[in-house]
PDB file of C-alpha atoms in Angstrom:
ATOM      1  CA  MET Y   1      28.784  33.529 -33.867  1.00 65.00           C
ATOM      2  CA  GLN Y   2      29.088  36.819 -35.376  1.00 84.00           C
ATOM      3  CA  LEU Y   3      32.782  39.290 -35.199  1.00 94.00           C
ATOM      4  CA  ARG Y   4      32.716  42.910 -34.351  1.00 94.00           C
ATOM      5  CA  PRO Y   5      33.394  45.651 -36.928  1.00 95.00           C
ATOM      6  CA  ASN Y   6      36.746  46.346 -34.898  1.00 95.00           C
ATOM      7  CA  GLN Y   7      37.276  42.617 -35.159  1.00 96.00           C
ATOM      8  CA  ARG Y   8      37.653  42.704 -38.049  1.00 96.00           C
ATOM      9  CA  LEU Y   9      39.798  45.401 -38.071  1.00 94.00           C
ATOM     10  CA  LYS Y  10      43.907  45.042 -40.105  1.00 95.00           C
ATOM     11  CA  LEU Y  11      46.813  47.291 -38.912  1.00 91.00           C
ATOM     12  CA  ASP Y  12      47.102  48.317 -42.549  1.00 89.00           C
ATOM     13  CA  ASP Y  13      43.545  47.665 -44.891  1.00 84.00           C
ATOM     14  CA  THR Y  14      45.765  48.148 -47.575  1.00 80.00           C
ATOM     15  CA  ASP Y  15      44.674  46.185 -50.684  1.00 79.00           C
ATOM     16  CA  ASP Y  16      45.671  42.832 -49.862  1.00 75.00           C
ATOM     17  CA  LYS Y  17      47.189  42.003 -52.971  1.00 73.00           C
ATOM     18  CA  LEU Y  18      48.956  44.636 -52.802  1.00 67.00           C
ATOM     19  CA  PHE Y  19      50.875  42.739 -50.376  1.00 71.00           C
ATOM     20  CA  TYR Y  20      51.798  39.021 -51.693  1.00 67.00           C
ATOM     21  CA  ALA Y  21      51.918  40.875 -55.236  1.00 62.00           C
ATOM     22  CA  TYR Y  22      56.082  39.950 -54.905  1.00 58.00           C
ATOM     23  CA  PRO Y  23      56.313  36.008 -54.078  1.00 58.00           C
ATOM     24  CA  ARG Y  24      57.055  34.497 -50.320  1.00 57.00           C
ATOM     25  CA  PHE Y  25      59.601  31.574 -51.389  1.00 41.00           C
ATOM     26  CA  VAL Y  26      59.905  30.817 -47.623  1.00 47.00           C
ATOM     27  CA  THR Y  27      58.002  28.478 -45.491  1.00 56.00           C
ATOM     28  CA  HIS Y  28      56.528  30.416 -42.573  1.00 55.00           C
ATOM     29  CA  VAL Y  29      56.111  27.440 -39.512  1.00 66.00           C
ATOM     30  CA  ASP Y  30      59.206  24.893 -38.659  1.00 77.00           C
ATOM     31  CA  GLU Y  31      60.022  21.567 -39.556  1.00 82.00           C
ATOM     32  CA  GLY Y  32      58.437  20.412 -37.007  1.00 85.00           C
ATOM     33  CA  PHE Y  33      55.261  21.800 -37.524  1.00 87.00           C
ATOM     34  CA  ILE Y  34      55.689  20.700 -41.388  1.00 91.00           C
ATOM     35  CA  GLN Y  35      56.163  17.487 -39.700  1.00 91.00           C
ATOM     36  CA  GLN Y  36      53.242  17.112 -37.769  1.00 94.00           C
ATOM     37  CA  LEU Y  37      50.816  18.532 -39.684  1.00 95.00           C
ATOM     38  CA  THR Y  38      51.700  16.327 -42.889  1.00 96.00           C
ATOM     39  CA  ASP Y  39      51.179  12.988 -40.053  1.00 97.00           C
ATOM     40  CA  LEU Y  40      47.728  14.073 -39.417  1.00 98.00           C
ATOM     41  CA  TYR Y  41      46.970  14.617 -43.341  1.00 98.00           C
ATOM     42  CA  ARG Y  42      48.172  11.512 -43.946  1.00 98.00           C
ATOM     43  CA  ASP Y  43      45.714  10.943 -40.710  1.00 98.00           C
ATOM     44  CA  ARG Y  44      43.218  12.582 -42.366  1.00 98.00           C
ATOM     45  CA  LEU Y  45      43.103  12.768 -46.372  1.00 98.00           C
ATOM     46  CA  LYS Y  46      42.018   9.694 -48.029  1.00 98.00           C
ATOM     47  CA  PRO Y  47      44.009   8.952 -51.250  1.00 98.00           C
ATOM     48  CA  ASN Y  48      42.269   9.562 -54.878  1.00 98.00           C
ATOM     49  CA  THR Y  49      39.897  11.477 -53.591  1.00 98.00           C
ATOM     50  CA  ARG Y  50      38.697  15.225 -53.786  1.00 98.00           C
ATOM     51  CA  ILE Y  51      40.826  18.346 -52.035  1.00 98.00           C
ATOM     52  CA  PHE Y  52      40.715  21.813 -52.156  1.00 98.00           C
ATOM     53  CA  ASP Y  53      44.575  24.213 -50.232  1.00 98.00           C
ATOM     54  CA  MET Y  54      42.240  27.333 -49.301  1.00 98.00           C
ATOM     55  CA  MET Y  55      45.198  30.618 -48.907  1.00 96.00           C
ATOM     56  CA  SER Y  56      47.416  28.155 -50.101  1.00 95.00           C
ATOM     57  CA  SER Y  57      51.668  28.584 -51.054  1.00 92.00           C
ATOM     58  CA  TRP Y  58      54.328  27.403 -52.801  1.00 90.00           C
ATOM     59  CA  VAL Y  59      54.734  24.121 -50.419  1.00 89.00           C
ATOM     60  CA  SER Y  60      51.859  21.364 -49.896  1.00 91.00           C
ATOM     61  CA  HIS Y  61      52.235  20.335 -47.086  1.00 94.00           C
ATOM     62  CA  LEU Y  62      50.905  17.110 -48.835  1.00 97.00           C
ATOM     63  CA  PRO Y  63      52.386  13.692 -47.541  1.00 97.00           C
ATOM     64  CA  GLU Y  64      54.476  12.703 -51.335  1.00 95.00           C
ATOM     65  CA  GLU Y  65      53.405   8.836 -50.942  1.00 97.00           C
ATOM     66  CA  MET Y  66      49.979   9.419 -51.447  1.00 97.00           C
ATOM     67  CA  GLU Y  67      47.775  10.246 -54.721  1.00 97.00           C
ATOM     68  CA  PHE Y  68      44.714  12.410 -54.895  1.00 98.00           C
ATOM     69  CA  ASP Y  69      42.293  12.438 -57.693  1.00 98.00           C
ATOM     70  CA  HIS Y  70      42.406  15.967 -57.851  1.00 98.00           C
ATOM     71  CA  VAL Y  71      44.092  18.963 -56.217  1.00 98.00           C
ATOM     72  CA  GLU Y  72      42.528  22.499 -56.037  1.00 98.00           C
ATOM     73  CA  GLY Y  73      45.138  25.739 -54.914  1.00 98.00           C
ATOM     74  CA  HIS Y  74      43.579  29.036 -54.321  1.00 97.00           C
ATOM     75  CA  GLY Y  75      45.802  32.028 -52.830  1.00 95.00           C
ATOM     76  CA  LEU Y  76      47.028  35.284 -54.060  1.00 93.00           C
ATOM     77  CA  ASN Y  77      50.451  35.301 -55.380  1.00 93.00           C
ATOM     78  CA  ALA Y  78      50.094  33.250 -58.618  1.00 93.00           C
ATOM     79  CA  GLU Y  79      53.667  32.541 -59.112  1.00 93.00           C
ATOM     80  CA  GLU Y  80      54.233  31.613 -55.800  1.00 93.00           C
ATOM     81  CA  LEU Y  81      50.977  29.114 -56.189  1.00 96.00           C
ATOM     82  CA  ALA Y  82      52.445  28.020 -60.218  1.00 95.00           C
ATOM     83  CA  ARG Y  83      55.492  26.482 -57.880  1.00 94.00           C
ATOM     84  CA  ASN Y  84      52.971  24.043 -56.136  1.00 95.00           C
ATOM     85  CA  ALA Y  85      53.327  20.898 -57.681  1.00 95.00           C
ATOM     86  CA  ARG Y  86      50.363  18.788 -55.869  1.00 97.00           C
ATOM     87  CA  LEU Y  87      48.226  21.403 -57.234  1.00 98.00           C
ATOM     88  CA  ASN Y  88      46.741  20.397 -60.580  1.00 98.00           C
ATOM     89  CA  HIS Y  89      44.666  23.585 -61.044  1.00 98.00           C
ATOM     90  CA  TYR Y  90      45.232  27.242 -58.998  1.00 98.00           C
ATOM     91  CA  PHE Y  91      43.646  30.379 -58.635  1.00 98.00           C
ATOM     92  CA  VAL Y  92      44.167  33.781 -57.790  1.00 96.00           C
ATOM     93  CA  GLN Y  93      41.129  35.141 -55.689  1.00 97.00           C
ATOM     94  CA  ASN Y  94      40.927  37.954 -52.266  1.00 95.00           C
ATOM     95  CA  LEU Y  95      38.629  35.947 -50.183  1.00 97.00           C
ATOM     96  CA  ASN Y  96      38.452  39.114 -47.842  1.00 95.00           C
ATOM     97  CA  GLU Y  97      36.529  41.101 -51.019  1.00 95.00           C
ATOM     98  CA  ASN Y  98      34.150  38.180 -51.967  1.00 97.00           C
ATOM     99  CA  PRO Y  99      34.463  35.073 -50.742  1.00 97.00           C
ATOM    100  CA  GLN Y 100      32.352  33.226 -52.126  1.00 98.00           C
ATOM    101  CA  LEU Y 101      34.055  30.568 -54.193  1.00 98.00           C
ATOM    102  CA  PRO Y 102      33.710  29.535 -57.661  1.00 98.00           C
ATOM    103  CA  LEU Y 103      33.428  25.914 -57.066  1.00 98.00           C
ATOM    104  CA  PRO Y 104      30.961  23.696 -57.801  1.00 98.00           C
ATOM    105  CA  ASP Y 105      28.313  22.230 -54.728  1.00 98.00           C
ATOM    106  CA  GLY Y 106      29.881  19.426 -51.796  1.00 98.00           C
ATOM    107  CA  ASP Y 107      32.182  18.825 -55.095  1.00 98.00           C
ATOM    108  CA  PHE Y 108      35.559  17.795 -52.748  1.00 98.00           C
ATOM    109  CA  ASP Y 109      35.989  15.997 -49.929  1.00 98.00           C
ATOM    110  CA  ALA Y 110      38.707  17.992 -47.392  1.00 98.00           C
ATOM    111  CA  VAL Y 111      39.603  21.314 -47.257  1.00 98.00           C
ATOM    112  CA  LEU Y 112      42.387  22.421 -46.002  1.00 98.00           C
ATOM    113  CA  ASN Y 113      43.917  26.023 -44.884  1.00 97.00           C
ATOM    114  CA  CYS Y 114      47.259  26.128 -42.880  1.00 95.00           C
ATOM    115  CA  VAL Y 115      48.137  29.558 -41.546  1.00 93.00           C
ATOM    116  CA  SER Y 116      45.841  31.384 -43.125  1.00 94.00           C
ATOM    117  CA  VAL Y 117      42.662  31.183 -40.868  1.00 97.00           C
ATOM    118  CA  GLN Y 118      43.911  34.682 -38.784  1.00 96.00           C
ATOM    119  CA  TYR Y 119      43.451  36.669 -41.799  1.00 95.00           C
ATOM    120  CA  MET Y 120      39.798  36.276 -42.453  1.00 97.00           C
ATOM    121  CA  GLN Y 121      38.082  39.308 -42.691  1.00 96.00           C
ATOM    122  CA  TYR Y 122      34.798  37.108 -42.994  1.00 97.00           C
ATOM    123  CA  PRO Y 123      35.158  33.970 -41.819  1.00 97.00           C
ATOM    124  CA  GLU Y 124      31.199  33.533 -40.794  1.00 97.00           C
ATOM    125  CA  ALA Y 125      30.928  33.067 -45.137  1.00 97.00           C
ATOM    126  CA  VAL Y 126      34.267  31.620 -45.774  1.00 98.00           C
ATOM    127  CA  PHE Y 127      33.161  28.576 -43.025  1.00 98.00           C
ATOM    128  CA  SER Y 128      30.289  28.669 -45.098  1.00 98.00           C
ATOM    129  CA  GLU Y 129      31.763  28.361 -47.871  1.00 98.00           C
ATOM    130  CA  ILE Y 130      34.029  25.439 -47.029  1.00 98.00           C
ATOM    131  CA  TYR Y 131      30.343  23.945 -45.168  1.00 98.00           C
ATOM    132  CA  ARG Y 132      28.693  24.008 -49.606  1.00 98.00           C
ATOM    133  CA  ILE Y 133      32.261  22.438 -50.969  1.00 98.00           C
ATOM    134  CA  LEU Y 134      32.699  19.825 -49.133  1.00 98.00           C
ATOM    135  CA  LYS Y 135      31.081  16.265 -50.253  1.00 98.00           C
ATOM    136  CA  PRO Y 136      28.884  14.624 -46.922  1.00 98.00           C
ATOM    137  CA  GLY Y 137      31.431  13.244 -44.637  1.00 98.00           C
ATOM    138  CA  GLY Y 138      33.851  15.308 -45.836  1.00 98.00           C
ATOM    139  CA  VAL Y 139      36.291  16.602 -43.713  1.00 98.00           C
ATOM    140  CA  ALA Y 140      37.998  21.300 -42.843  1.00 98.00           C
ATOM    141  CA  ILE Y 141      41.320  21.148 -42.018  1.00 98.00           C
ATOM    142  CA  ILE Y 142      41.849  24.261 -39.787  1.00 98.00           C
ATOM    143  CA  SER Y 143      45.883  24.425 -38.379  1.00 97.00           C
ATOM    144  CA  PHE Y 144      48.446  27.711 -37.420  1.00 95.00           C
ATOM    145  CA  SER Y 145      51.280  28.696 -35.114  1.00 91.00           C
ATOM    146  CA  ASN Y 146      51.517  31.675 -33.756  1.00 90.00           C
ATOM    147  CA  ARG Y 147      53.152  32.823 -36.319  1.00 78.00           C
ATOM    148  CA  MET Y 148      51.530  35.951 -38.251  1.00 78.00           C
ATOM    149  CA  PHE Y 149      52.598  38.525 -40.075  1.00 76.00           C
ATOM    150  CA  PHE Y 150      50.652  41.129 -37.760  1.00 69.00           C
ATOM    151  CA  GLU Y 151      50.173  43.834 -39.594  1.00 88.00           C
ATOM    152  CA  LYS Y 152      46.927  41.679 -42.191  1.00 88.00           C
ATOM    153  CA  ALA Y 153      45.639  39.546 -39.211  1.00 95.00           C
ATOM    154  CA  ILE Y 154      42.474  40.996 -37.826  1.00 96.00           C
ATOM    155  CA  GLN Y 155      42.576  42.232 -34.797  1.00 96.00           C
ATOM    156  CA  ALA Y 156      40.109  39.677 -33.049  1.00 96.00           C
ATOM    157  CA  TRP Y 157      43.470  36.843 -33.051  1.00 96.00           C
ATOM    158  CA  ARG Y 158      45.717  39.966 -32.737  1.00 96.00           C
ATOM    159  CA  GLU Y 159      44.594  40.930 -28.779  1.00 95.00           C
ATOM    160  CA  ALA Y 160      43.691  36.266 -28.818  1.00 95.00           C
ATOM    161  CA  SER Y 161      45.745  34.646 -26.627  1.00 95.00           C
ATOM    162  CA  GLU Y 162      46.870  31.246 -28.549  1.00 94.00           C
ATOM    163  CA  ALA Y 163      44.304  29.077 -25.621  1.00 95.00           C
ATOM    164  CA  GLN Y 164      41.721  32.079 -27.165  1.00 96.00           C
ATOM    165  CA  ARG Y 165      42.534  31.365 -30.899  1.00 96.00           C
ATOM    166  CA  VAL Y 166      41.621  27.916 -30.823  1.00 97.00           C
ATOM    167  CA  GLU Y 167      37.877  28.697 -29.339  1.00 97.00           C
ATOM    168  CA  LEU Y 168      37.615  31.370 -31.982  1.00 97.00           C
ATOM    169  CA  VAL Y 169      37.821  28.487 -34.865  1.00 98.00           C
ATOM    170  CA  LYS Y 170      35.183  25.907 -32.853  1.00 98.00           C
ATOM    171  CA  ALA Y 171      33.514  28.941 -32.929  1.00 97.00           C
ATOM    172  CA  TYR Y 172      34.008  30.246 -37.011  1.00 97.00           C
ATOM    173  CA  PHE Y 173      33.258  25.722 -37.199  1.00 98.00           C
ATOM    174  CA  ALA Y 174      29.595  26.340 -34.796  1.00 97.00           C
ATOM    175  CA  SER Y 175      29.206  29.097 -37.138  1.00 96.00           C
ATOM    176  CA  VAL Y 176      27.498  27.236 -39.692  1.00 97.00           C
ATOM    177  CA  PRO Y 177      25.077  24.185 -39.102  1.00 96.00           C
ATOM    178  CA  GLY Y 178      25.980  21.425 -40.180  1.00 97.00           C
ATOM    179  CA  PHE Y 179      29.733  21.314 -39.203  1.00 98.00           C
ATOM    180  CA  THR Y 180      29.902  18.115 -36.853  1.00 98.00           C
ATOM    181  CA  THR Y 181      31.066  19.431 -33.412  1.00 98.00           C
ATOM    182  CA  ALA Y 182      34.983  20.830 -33.666  1.00 98.00           C
ATOM    183  CA  GLU Y 183      38.434  18.275 -32.800  1.00 98.00           C
ATOM    184  CA  VAL Y 184      40.992  20.025 -31.527  1.00 98.00           C
ATOM    185  CA  ILE Y 185      44.616  18.669 -31.422  1.00 97.00           C
ATOM    186  CA  ALA Y 186      46.924  21.322 -29.825  1.00 95.00           C
ATOM    187  CA  HIS Y 187      50.914  20.876 -28.760  1.00 91.00           C
ATOM    188  CA  LYS Y 188      51.683  23.323 -27.376  1.00 83.00           C
ATOM    189  CA  SER Y 189      55.715  24.888 -27.751  1.00 72.00           C
ATOM    190  CA  THR Y 190      58.353  23.582 -25.208  1.00 67.00           C
ATOM    191  CA  LEU Y 191      60.247  26.533 -25.004  1.00 62.00           C
ATOM    192  CA  PRO Y 192      60.518  30.097 -23.900  1.00 59.00           C
ATOM    193  CA  ASN Y 193      58.850  32.925 -24.909  1.00 59.00           C
ATOM    194  CA  LEU Y 194      61.938  34.483 -26.618  1.00 54.00           C
ATOM    195  CA  LEU Y 195      63.466  31.583 -28.263  1.00 56.00           C
ATOM    196  CA  GLN Y 196      60.201  31.046 -29.884  1.00 52.00           C
ATOM    197  CA  TRP Y 197      60.183  35.077 -30.694  1.00 55.00           C
ATOM    198  CA  LEU Y 198      63.445  34.314 -32.759  1.00 56.00           C
ATOM    199  CA  GLY Y 199      62.711  31.504 -34.384  1.00 52.00           C
ATOM    200  CA  ALA Y 200      64.262  28.335 -32.643  1.00 55.00           C
ATOM    201  CA  ALA Y 201      63.713  25.613 -34.267  1.00 54.00           C
ATOM    202  CA  GLY Y 202      61.676  23.376 -32.431  1.00 56.00           C
ATOM    203  CA  GLY Y 203      59.746  26.362 -31.109  1.00 74.00           C
ATOM    204  CA  ASP Y 204      56.533  26.938 -33.009  1.00 87.00           C
ATOM    205  CA  PRO Y 205      53.357  24.616 -31.369  1.00 92.00           C
ATOM    206  CA  PHE Y 206      50.988  23.125 -33.689  1.00 94.00           C
ATOM    207  CA  TYR Y 207      47.179  23.949 -33.438  1.00 97.00           C
ATOM    208  CA  ALA Y 208      44.450  22.098 -35.770  1.00 98.00           C
ATOM    209  CA  VAL Y 209      40.616  22.078 -35.656  1.00 98.00           C
ATOM    210  CA  ILE Y 210      39.038  19.340 -37.507  1.00 98.00           C
ATOM    211  CA  ALA Y 211      35.229  19.394 -37.755  1.00 98.00           C
ATOM    212  CA  TYR Y 212      33.156  17.373 -41.119  1.00 98.00           C
ATOM    213  CA  ARG Y 213      30.352  18.194 -43.166  1.00 98.00           C
ATOM    214  CA  SER Y 214      27.312  17.094 -41.629  1.00 93.00           C
TER     215      SER Y 214
END
């Protein structure tokens, strides 16, 4: 799987660091989505392990009662990351400029990415890095809804249906030899599109694509 050059384009092609220069202390999905994600983490993550929260923010969706050996954070706004109490350490890096993570091989039990995969212009390289830093048997959980900063999402994502976006993330995993066949969890919204767009409670669909390093 290889995205075509036009599929990587964003409507706003200015430096991502400028767009994320100011912190956004808001949640980008509704409470229903957050609860489903926390429940999924509770089911798939193991206590006392090492977690990498990629493209994170000021809010953690990790279960409050679970203790981890180390939670490494990453994002584009240091103020947001500093507010995230679950992070033991974090770093700022633009993956669209440099997808290579400054992290050791096989160092993490889980890699998490919540509502940010749509902004990756070189997902093949990023998913290769996810594979590299995972321990054998480690899990990668990519979650998303239908919300986005439209001007910063890549064309392949903007022009796709929700079902096609799921297939896109599955293809990202499949592009890296050594991941298991991706598993999909999909809970579509039952609200009419208009109410979803207006941000009505309970309107956010929940998608998670999960794979393990073999």
